[in-house]
Amino acid sequence: MKILVIGNGGREYALAWKLLQSQSIEQVICVPGNGGTATLTGCQNLLLNVQDFDGIAEFALVNDIALVVVGPELPLSLGITDYLQSKHIPVFGPTQEGAQIESSKSWAKDLMESAGVPTPSFAVFTEPEPALAYVKTQVAPIVVKADGLAAGKGVTVAATIDEAQTAVQSLFQNGFETVVIEECVTGQEVSVLAVTDGLTVRPLLPAQDHKRIGEGDTGPNTGGMGAYAPAPIVTPELNTRIEKEILNPTLEALKVRGIDYRGVLYAGLMITPEGNPTVLEFNCRFGDPETQAILPLLETPLDQLLLACTQQRLAQLPTLTWKQGAAACVIAASKGYPGAYEKGKVITGIEQAQQQGAVVCSAGTTLKQQELVTSGGRVLGVTGTGVTIAQALSVAYSAMDCIQFEGMYYRRDIGYRVLQDEG
Ligand code: GLY
C-alpha cells in the first residue's frame, strides 16, 4: 500500500516514519516533504505545492495511492478533502466545512455554544468601533483572536485594556473581517488530539507543548518548542470527562450541522486550577510538535487507525494500544526564530543522535548537494522515550548534544513542570 502525506514539517516526518513501521506500507510519498523525508528509507518527496489539488489528485490516481493524509490546516481549509473525495481518493482530514473548526474561531465558538461544550465566554465583532467599545467595558487580562487562519499569530493575551485595543485595531487593519474577544482563563494548557470517523471519536495520549521561545515559557509565541506525552495532568478521570463533556458533544454538534468529519479533532484545552477542562480552541489536524511525542508511543498500526477513520469503521477497531512509559520532544530552531533567521546552515550529527535511541524528525530542512541544511525556523524535533518523562527528556537531550548547526537554539527546560512533580 502507498500513502501520500501532505506537508513539509516535523509532524509530517513523524507521520511518514510511523506509517513506514506498518507491515502493509510499501511506500510513503511526502508532498512536498523536507530534506529528512527525502532520505527516510521507504519515503520519497513529490515537489508539488500543497494547494495544487489537481496535481496531487492526478498523482494519487496514476500511482494507486491508498490514502492521502493531510498534515497542515491550510489545504484542509481550502477544501483539499472535498476535491480529492470528488475524485474518489480516500483522504484522512475533514472537509472544508469541518475545517472551519480551526479556520473560523467564531464558527467554532458557535459550535461549542450549541453543543454545551465548556469554553471561555466570548463576543464576536465585524466592525472595529463596537469591538473597541466592548473591550473598554472588560477587565484585563483579555484575549483577542483573529477569526481566520493566522499562522499562530492571531491570538493576543492582552495584559491591559490598551493592549487589547491595539490588538483589535491591528487585526482589522491587517484585513481580518471578524474578531473574537474572549475571557482569559488560567491554568495548564493541554493538547488532546482525537481521531474520528464522523461517528466515533477516540482520544490519543494527551500531550503538553511549550509554545514560547524562551525558557520558563517566556518571550514570543512559536509553533511549539517541545512537547511530552502522556501529560500527567490528564488523569484517567479527567480523560473520561474530556471525552464526555467535550469530544462527544462536539462530534454530535458537527453531525447536527450535517458535517461528516473524518480526521483529527484536536482540542486545545485549559485545565483550570479547579481541575475543569475548558476549550481554548479546536484544530482540524495533528498538532506539531505534539505528534512527534505521541506517535513513538503508538503500538496500533497507524495506517489501520487512519484507514478506519476514512472508511468509517473506527468503532470496530480494537482499543488503541500504547507503549508503556513516556516520550518527550525537544525542538532545535534557527537563531532568530520566530523572527527572521538565516537558512542554509549544514546540519551534522543526526546519525549519532539516532544511536542514542532518539527519533529525529526533520522539519525546516532541505538537501543541498546531498548535505542536509536548514531551511526553516523549526529545524528538527528530537524525541526520546523512557519509563518516565524525566528519562525520555534525558534521551532527547543526550541526542540533541550530538547535533550541530550554526546558530542552533533549543530550550533546555522542556517538561519543567512535570520534572518538579516527578521529583
Ligand atoms: N502545537 C500547537 C499546534 O500544533 O497548533
mmCIF file of C-alpha atoms and ligand atoms in Angstrom, residues 209 211 223 266 283 285 287-290, ligand 1:
data_model
loop_
_atom_site.group_PDB
_atom_site.id
_atom_site.type_symbol
_atom_site.label_atom_id
_atom_site.label_comp_id
_atom_site.label_asym_id
_atom_site.label_seq_id
_atom_site.Cartn_x
_atom_site.Cartn_y
_atom_site.Cartn_z
ATOM 1 C CA ASP A 209 3.621 21.605 24.449
ATOM 2 C CA LYS A 211 4.635 27.486 22.818
ATOM 3 C CA GLY A 223 4.774 26.884 16.556
ATOM 4 C CA TYR A 266 -7.572 18.483 18.282
ATOM 5 C CA ASN A 283 -7.686 22.441 15.415
ATOM 6 C CA ARG A 285 -5.216 18.463 12.159
ATOM 7 C CA GLY A 287 -0.532 19.135 16.389
ATOM 8 C CA ASP A 288 3.137 19.874 15.925
ATOM 9 C CA PRO A 289 5.294 19.076 17.917
ATOM 10 C CA GLU A 290 2.729 17.027 19.926
HETATM 11 N N1 GLY B 1 1.498 22.807 18.937
HETATM 12 C C1 GLY B 1 0.428 23.632 18.584
HETATM 13 C C2 GLY B 1 -0.203 23.349 17.296
HETATM 14 O O1 GLY B 1 0.077 22.386 16.632
HETATM 15 O O2 GLY B 1 -1.072 24.133 16.894
#
